[in-house]
CSV table of C-alpha atoms in Angstrom, one decimal:
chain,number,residue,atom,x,y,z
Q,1,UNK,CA,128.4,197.2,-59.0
Q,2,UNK,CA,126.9,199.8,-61.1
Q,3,UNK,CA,123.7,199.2,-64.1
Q,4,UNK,CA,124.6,201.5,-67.2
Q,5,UNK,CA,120.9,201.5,-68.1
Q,6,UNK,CA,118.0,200.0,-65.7
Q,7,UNK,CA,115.3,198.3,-67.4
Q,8,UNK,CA,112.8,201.2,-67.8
Q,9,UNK,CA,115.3,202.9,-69.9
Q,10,UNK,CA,115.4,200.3,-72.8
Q,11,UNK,CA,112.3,199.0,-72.9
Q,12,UNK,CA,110.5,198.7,-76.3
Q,13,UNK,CA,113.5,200.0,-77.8
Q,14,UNK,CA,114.3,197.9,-80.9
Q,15,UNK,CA,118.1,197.3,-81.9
Q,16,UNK,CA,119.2,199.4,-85.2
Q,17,UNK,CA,120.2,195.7,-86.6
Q,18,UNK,CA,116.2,195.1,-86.5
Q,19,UNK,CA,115.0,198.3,-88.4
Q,20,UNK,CA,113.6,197.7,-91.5
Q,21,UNK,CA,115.9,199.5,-95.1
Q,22,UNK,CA,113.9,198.8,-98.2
Q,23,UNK,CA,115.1,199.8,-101.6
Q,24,UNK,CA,113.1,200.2,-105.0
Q,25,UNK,CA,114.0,201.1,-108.5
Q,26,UNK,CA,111.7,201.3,-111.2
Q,27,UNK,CA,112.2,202.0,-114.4
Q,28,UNK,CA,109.7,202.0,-117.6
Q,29,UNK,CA,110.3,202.4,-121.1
Q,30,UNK,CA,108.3,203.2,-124.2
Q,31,UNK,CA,107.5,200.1,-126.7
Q,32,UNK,CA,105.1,200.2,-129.6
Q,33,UNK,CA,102.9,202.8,-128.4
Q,34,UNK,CA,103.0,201.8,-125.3
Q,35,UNK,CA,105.0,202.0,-121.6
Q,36,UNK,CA,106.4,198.7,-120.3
Q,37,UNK,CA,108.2,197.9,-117.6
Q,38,UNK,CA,112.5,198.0,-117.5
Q,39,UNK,CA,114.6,197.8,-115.2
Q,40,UNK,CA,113.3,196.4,-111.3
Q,41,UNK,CA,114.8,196.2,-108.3
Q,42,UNK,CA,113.7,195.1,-105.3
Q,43,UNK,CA,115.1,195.0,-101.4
Q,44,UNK,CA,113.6,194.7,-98.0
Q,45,UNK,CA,109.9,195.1,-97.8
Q,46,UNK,CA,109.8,197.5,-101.1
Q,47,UNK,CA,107.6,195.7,-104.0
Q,48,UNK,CA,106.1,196.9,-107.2
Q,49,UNK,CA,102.9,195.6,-109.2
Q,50,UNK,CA,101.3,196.4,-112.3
Q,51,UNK,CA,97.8,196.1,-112.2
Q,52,UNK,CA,95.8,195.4,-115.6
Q,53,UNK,CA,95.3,199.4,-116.2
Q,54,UNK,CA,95.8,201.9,-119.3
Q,55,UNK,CA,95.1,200.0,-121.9
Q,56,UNK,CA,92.9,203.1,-123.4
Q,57,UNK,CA,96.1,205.8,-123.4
Q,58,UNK,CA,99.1,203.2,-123.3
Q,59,UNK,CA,100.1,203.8,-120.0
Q,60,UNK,CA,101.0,202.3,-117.3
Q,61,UNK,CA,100.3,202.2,-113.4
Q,62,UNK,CA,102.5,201.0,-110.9
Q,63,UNK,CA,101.5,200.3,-107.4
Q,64,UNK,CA,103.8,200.1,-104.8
Q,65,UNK,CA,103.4,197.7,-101.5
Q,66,UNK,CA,105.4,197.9,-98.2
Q,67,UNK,CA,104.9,194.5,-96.6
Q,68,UNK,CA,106.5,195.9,-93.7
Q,69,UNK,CA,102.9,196.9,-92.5
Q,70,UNK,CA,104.1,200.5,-91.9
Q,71,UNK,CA,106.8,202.2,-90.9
Q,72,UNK,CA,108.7,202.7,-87.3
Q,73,UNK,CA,111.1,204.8,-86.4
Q,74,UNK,CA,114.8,204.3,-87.4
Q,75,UNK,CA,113.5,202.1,-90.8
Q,76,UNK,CA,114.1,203.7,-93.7
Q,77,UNK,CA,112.9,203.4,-97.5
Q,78,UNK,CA,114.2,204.9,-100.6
Q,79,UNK,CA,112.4,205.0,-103.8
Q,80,UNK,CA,113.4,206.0,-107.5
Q,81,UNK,CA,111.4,205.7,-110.0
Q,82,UNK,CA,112.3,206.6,-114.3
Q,83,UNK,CA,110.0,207.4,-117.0
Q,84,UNK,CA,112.2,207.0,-120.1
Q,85,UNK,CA,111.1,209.4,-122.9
Q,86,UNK,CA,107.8,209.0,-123.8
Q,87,UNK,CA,106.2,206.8,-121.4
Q,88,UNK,CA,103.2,207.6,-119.7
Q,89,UNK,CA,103.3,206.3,-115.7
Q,90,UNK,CA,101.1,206.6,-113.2
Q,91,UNK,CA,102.7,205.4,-109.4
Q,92,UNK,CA,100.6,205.4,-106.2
Q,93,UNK,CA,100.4,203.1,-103.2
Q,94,UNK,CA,98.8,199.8,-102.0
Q,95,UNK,CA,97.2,201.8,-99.0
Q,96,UNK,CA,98.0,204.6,-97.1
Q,97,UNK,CA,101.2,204.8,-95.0
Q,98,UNK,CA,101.5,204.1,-91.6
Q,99,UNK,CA,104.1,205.6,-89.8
Q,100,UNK,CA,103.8,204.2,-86.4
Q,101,UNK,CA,105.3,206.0,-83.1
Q,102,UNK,CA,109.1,206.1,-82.2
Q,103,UNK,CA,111.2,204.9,-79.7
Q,104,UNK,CA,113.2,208.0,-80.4
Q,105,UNK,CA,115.1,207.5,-83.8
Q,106,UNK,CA,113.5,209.0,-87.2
Q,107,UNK,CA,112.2,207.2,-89.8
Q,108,UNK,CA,113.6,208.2,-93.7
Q,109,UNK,CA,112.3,208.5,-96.6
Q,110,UNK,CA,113.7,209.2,-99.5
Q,111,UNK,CA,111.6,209.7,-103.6
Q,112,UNK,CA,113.7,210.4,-106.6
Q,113,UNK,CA,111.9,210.8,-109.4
Q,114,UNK,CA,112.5,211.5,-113.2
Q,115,UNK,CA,110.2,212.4,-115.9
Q,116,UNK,CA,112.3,212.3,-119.9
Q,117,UNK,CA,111.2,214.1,-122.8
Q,118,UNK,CA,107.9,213.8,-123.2
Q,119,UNK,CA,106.9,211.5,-120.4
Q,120,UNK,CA,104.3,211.8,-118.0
Q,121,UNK,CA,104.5,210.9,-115.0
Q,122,UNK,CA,102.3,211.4,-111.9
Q,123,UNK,CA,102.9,210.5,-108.2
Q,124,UNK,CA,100.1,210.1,-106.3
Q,125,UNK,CA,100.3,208.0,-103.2
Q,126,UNK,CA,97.8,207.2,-100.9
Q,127,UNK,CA,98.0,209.4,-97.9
Q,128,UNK,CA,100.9,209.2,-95.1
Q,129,UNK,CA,99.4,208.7,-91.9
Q,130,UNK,CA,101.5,209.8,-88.5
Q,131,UNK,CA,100.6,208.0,-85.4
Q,132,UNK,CA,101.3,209.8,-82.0
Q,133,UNK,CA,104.9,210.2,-81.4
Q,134,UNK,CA,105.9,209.3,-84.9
Q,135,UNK,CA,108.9,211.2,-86.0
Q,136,UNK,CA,109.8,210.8,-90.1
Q,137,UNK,CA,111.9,212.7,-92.3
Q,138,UNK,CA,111.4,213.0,-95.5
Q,139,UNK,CA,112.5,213.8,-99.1
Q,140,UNK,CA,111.5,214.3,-102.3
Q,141,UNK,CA,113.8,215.3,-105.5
Q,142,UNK,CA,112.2,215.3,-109.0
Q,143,UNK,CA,113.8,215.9,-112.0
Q,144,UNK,CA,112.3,216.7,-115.6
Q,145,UNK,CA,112.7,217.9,-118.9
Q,146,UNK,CA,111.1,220.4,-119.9
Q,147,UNK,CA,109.1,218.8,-122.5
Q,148,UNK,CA,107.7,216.4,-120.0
Q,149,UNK,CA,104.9,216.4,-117.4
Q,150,UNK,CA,105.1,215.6,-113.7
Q,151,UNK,CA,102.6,215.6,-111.2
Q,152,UNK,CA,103.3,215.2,-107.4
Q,153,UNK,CA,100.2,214.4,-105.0
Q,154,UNK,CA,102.0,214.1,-101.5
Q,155,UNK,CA,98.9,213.9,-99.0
Q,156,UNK,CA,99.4,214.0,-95.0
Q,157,UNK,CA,97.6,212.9,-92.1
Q,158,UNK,CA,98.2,213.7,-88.4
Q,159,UNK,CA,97.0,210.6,-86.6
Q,160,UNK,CA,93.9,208.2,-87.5
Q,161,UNK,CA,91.0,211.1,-88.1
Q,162,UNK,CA,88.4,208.7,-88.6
Q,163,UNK,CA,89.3,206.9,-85.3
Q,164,UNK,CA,89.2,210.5,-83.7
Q,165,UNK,CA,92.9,210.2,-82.9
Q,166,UNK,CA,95.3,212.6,-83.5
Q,167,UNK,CA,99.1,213.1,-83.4
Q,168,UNK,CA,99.8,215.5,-79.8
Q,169,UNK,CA,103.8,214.7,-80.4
Q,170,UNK,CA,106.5,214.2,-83.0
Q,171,UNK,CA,108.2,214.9,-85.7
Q,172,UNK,CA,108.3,215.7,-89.6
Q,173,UNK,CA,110.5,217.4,-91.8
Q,174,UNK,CA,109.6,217.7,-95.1
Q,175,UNK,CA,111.7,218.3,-97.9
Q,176,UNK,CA,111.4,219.1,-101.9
Q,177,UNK,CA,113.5,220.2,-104.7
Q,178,UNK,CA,112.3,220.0,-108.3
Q,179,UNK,CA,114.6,220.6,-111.4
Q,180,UNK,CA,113.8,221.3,-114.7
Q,181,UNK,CA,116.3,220.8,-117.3
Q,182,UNK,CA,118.8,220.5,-114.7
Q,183,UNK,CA,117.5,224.6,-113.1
Q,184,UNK,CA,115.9,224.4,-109.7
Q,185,UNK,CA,112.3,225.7,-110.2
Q,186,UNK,CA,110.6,224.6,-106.8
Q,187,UNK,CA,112.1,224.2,-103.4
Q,188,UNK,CA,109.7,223.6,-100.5
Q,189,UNK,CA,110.6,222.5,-96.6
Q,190,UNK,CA,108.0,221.8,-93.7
Q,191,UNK,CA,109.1,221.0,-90.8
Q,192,UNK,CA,106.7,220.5,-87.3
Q,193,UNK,CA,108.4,219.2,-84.4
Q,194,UNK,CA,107.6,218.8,-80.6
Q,195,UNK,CA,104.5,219.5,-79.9
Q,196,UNK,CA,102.5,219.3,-83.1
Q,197,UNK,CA,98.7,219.7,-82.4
Q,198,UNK,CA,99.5,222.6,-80.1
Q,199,UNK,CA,101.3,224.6,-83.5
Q,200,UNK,CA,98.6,223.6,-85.6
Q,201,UNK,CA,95.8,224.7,-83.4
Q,202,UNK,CA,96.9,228.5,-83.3
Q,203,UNK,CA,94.6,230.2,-86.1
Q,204,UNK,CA,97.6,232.0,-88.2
Q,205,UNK,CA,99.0,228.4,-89.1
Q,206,UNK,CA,96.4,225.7,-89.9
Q,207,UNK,CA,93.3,226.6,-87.0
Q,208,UNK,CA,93.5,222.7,-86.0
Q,209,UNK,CA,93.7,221.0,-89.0
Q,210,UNK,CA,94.3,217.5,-89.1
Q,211,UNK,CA,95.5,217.0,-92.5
Q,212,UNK,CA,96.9,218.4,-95.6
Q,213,UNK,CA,98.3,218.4,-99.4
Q,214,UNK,CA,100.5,219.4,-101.3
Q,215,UNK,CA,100.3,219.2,-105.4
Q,216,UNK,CA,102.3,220.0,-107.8
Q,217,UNK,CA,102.0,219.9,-112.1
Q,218,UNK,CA,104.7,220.9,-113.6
Q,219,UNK,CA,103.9,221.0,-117.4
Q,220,UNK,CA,104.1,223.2,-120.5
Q,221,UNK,CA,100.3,223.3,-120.1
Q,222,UNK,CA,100.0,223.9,-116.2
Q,223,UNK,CA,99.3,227.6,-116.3
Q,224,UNK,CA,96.0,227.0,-118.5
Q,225,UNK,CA,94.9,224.7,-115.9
Q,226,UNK,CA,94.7,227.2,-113.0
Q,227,UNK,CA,90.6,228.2,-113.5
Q,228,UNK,CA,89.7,225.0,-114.3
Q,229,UNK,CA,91.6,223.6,-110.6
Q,230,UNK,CA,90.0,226.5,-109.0
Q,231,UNK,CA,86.7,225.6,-109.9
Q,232,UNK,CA,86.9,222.4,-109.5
Q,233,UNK,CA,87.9,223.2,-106.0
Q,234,UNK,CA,84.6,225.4,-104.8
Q,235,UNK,CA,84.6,226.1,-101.3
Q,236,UNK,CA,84.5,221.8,-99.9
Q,237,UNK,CA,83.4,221.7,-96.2
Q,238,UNK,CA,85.8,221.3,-94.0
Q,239,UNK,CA,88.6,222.0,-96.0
Q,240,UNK,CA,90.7,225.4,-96.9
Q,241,UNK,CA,92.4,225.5,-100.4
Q,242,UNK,CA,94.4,227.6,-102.1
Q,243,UNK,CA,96.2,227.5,-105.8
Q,244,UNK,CA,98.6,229.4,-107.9
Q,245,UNK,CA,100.6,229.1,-111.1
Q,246,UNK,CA,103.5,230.5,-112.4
Q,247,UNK,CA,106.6,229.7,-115.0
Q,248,UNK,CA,105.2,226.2,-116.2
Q,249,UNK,CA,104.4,224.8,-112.5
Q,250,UNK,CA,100.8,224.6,-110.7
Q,251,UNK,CA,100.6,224.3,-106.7
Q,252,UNK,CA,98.0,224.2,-104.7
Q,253,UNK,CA,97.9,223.6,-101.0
Q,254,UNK,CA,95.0,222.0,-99.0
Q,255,UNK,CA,94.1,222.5,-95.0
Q,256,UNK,CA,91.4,219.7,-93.6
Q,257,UNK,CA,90.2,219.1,-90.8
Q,258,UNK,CA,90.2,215.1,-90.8
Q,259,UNK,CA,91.3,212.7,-93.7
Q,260,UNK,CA,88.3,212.0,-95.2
Q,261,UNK,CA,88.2,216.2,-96.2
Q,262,UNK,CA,91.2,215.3,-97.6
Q,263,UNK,CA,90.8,212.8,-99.6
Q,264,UNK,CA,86.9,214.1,-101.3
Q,265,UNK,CA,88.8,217.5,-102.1
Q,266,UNK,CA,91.9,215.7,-103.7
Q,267,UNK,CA,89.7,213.9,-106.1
Q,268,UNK,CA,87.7,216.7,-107.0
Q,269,UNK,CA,91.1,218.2,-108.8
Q,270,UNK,CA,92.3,215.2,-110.1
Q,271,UNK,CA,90.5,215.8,-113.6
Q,272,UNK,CA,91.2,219.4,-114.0
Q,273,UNK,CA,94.8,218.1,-113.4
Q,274,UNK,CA,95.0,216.0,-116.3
Q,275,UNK,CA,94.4,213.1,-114.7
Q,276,UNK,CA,91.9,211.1,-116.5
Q,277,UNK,CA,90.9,209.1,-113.7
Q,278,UNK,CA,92.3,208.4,-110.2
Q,279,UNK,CA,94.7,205.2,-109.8
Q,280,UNK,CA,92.1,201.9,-109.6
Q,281,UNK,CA,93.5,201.3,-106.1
Q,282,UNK,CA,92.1,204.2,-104.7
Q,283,UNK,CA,88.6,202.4,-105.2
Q,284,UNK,CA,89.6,199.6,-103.1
């Protein structure tokens, strides 16, 4: 009698029929001045709200809820969001994302994003959070006319900083391709795997850091913006920054050494972005 697999091989291994596929789709239209919701679809644990918000400029903010509690590996969520021409939409999360450590299979996520003419739409989750062992893929296609405005915020942290944890081991592969008017004007991969703090500890690639950002405005105005962002950025403790612009798009890229860095410089830019004032969640 033979054992394929003795017990201490499966253990805490979760069938693929248990893994957790969620599925939005949110689209938003202008009416009257003002954006409104369209089209809404919903699957697995992927959920949308619209807190009271905007009522100054028109817009509208959506937050979006996983009531999965996090995310483990071999689930996978995919998110599209529209913002017809016109509309003004601000999307960010219920809290920050938890993606919790992996049996062995990745966990997916995919963000398509489109801006019409004359939207303006600006993505600014709460931060991703990667437990020990936590292995994720990722990524993130925008498209957007070039009358439009979009604004990516896509904040990372490697393990629970303000628990003084940190992810060792793992996985993440980052991915982003941003069109305008169809043209390919940004492309951007990361990808960390194996032994992550180890990498990120030698001084020619982040000198430890714990956690960082990536933004991106694409807009007819981003260029202009580039002093103001850099001032606005000064020289915050604990955090290395950097930003550029060129042909119509604005990056900048932040190094911290916990989340909390993070999250103090992030808001510091938010205004010189254009961004009048950050989502109401983020109080919470």
């Amino acid at each position: 009698m033979f054992a394929i697999a003795s017990p201490s091989d499966t253990a805490g291994r979760v069938p693929g029929l248990l893994r957790s596929h969620g599925r939005l789709l949110l689209e938003v239209r202008a009416l009257a001045g003002r954006t409104v919701r369209g089209r809404i679809e919903e699957s697995g644990p992927c959920r949308v709200r619209f807190p009271r918000s905007g009522s100054a400029t028109g817009g509208l903010e959506a937050v979006l809820l996983n009531t999965g509690g996090g995310i483990a590996g071999g689930d996978s969520l995919f998110t599209q969001v529209e913002a017809g021409p016109g509309t003004r939409l601000t999307v960010t999360t219920q809290a920050a994302e938890k993606i919790y450590r992996s049996d062995g299979a990745a966990s997916r996520i995919e963000v398509r994003l489109v801006a019409s003419a004359g939207a303006a739409l600006d993505w600014m989750p709460q931060a991703s959070i990667l437990f020990d062992a936590a292995r994720v893929e990722r990524s993130i296609e925008a498209a957007f006319d070039p009358s439009a405005r979009l604004l990516l915020i896509e904040p990372v942290v490697l393990g629970r900083t303000a628990r003084g944890e940190r992810m060792m081991s793992g996985r993440l592969f980052d991915r982003w391709r941003v069109r305008r008017g169809g043209r390919l004007v940004y492309a951007d991969g990361l990808q960390l795997d194996g032994g992550v703090a180890a990498l990120l500890d030698r001084p020619a690639l982040a000198a430890g850091a714990a956690a960082f950002a990536t933004v991106l405005l694409a807009a007819p105005d981003a260029e202009s913006r580039l002093d103001a962002v850099r001032q606005a950025l000064g020289e915050p403790p604990g955090v290395e920054a950097g930003a550029s612009a060129w042909d119509g798009l604005l990056s900048v890229r932040l190094l911290a050494r916990d989340g909390a860095a993070l999250d103090a410089a992030l808001r510091r830019i938010i205004a010189p972005l254009g961004v009048a004032e950050p989502p109401r969640i983020w109080h919470s």
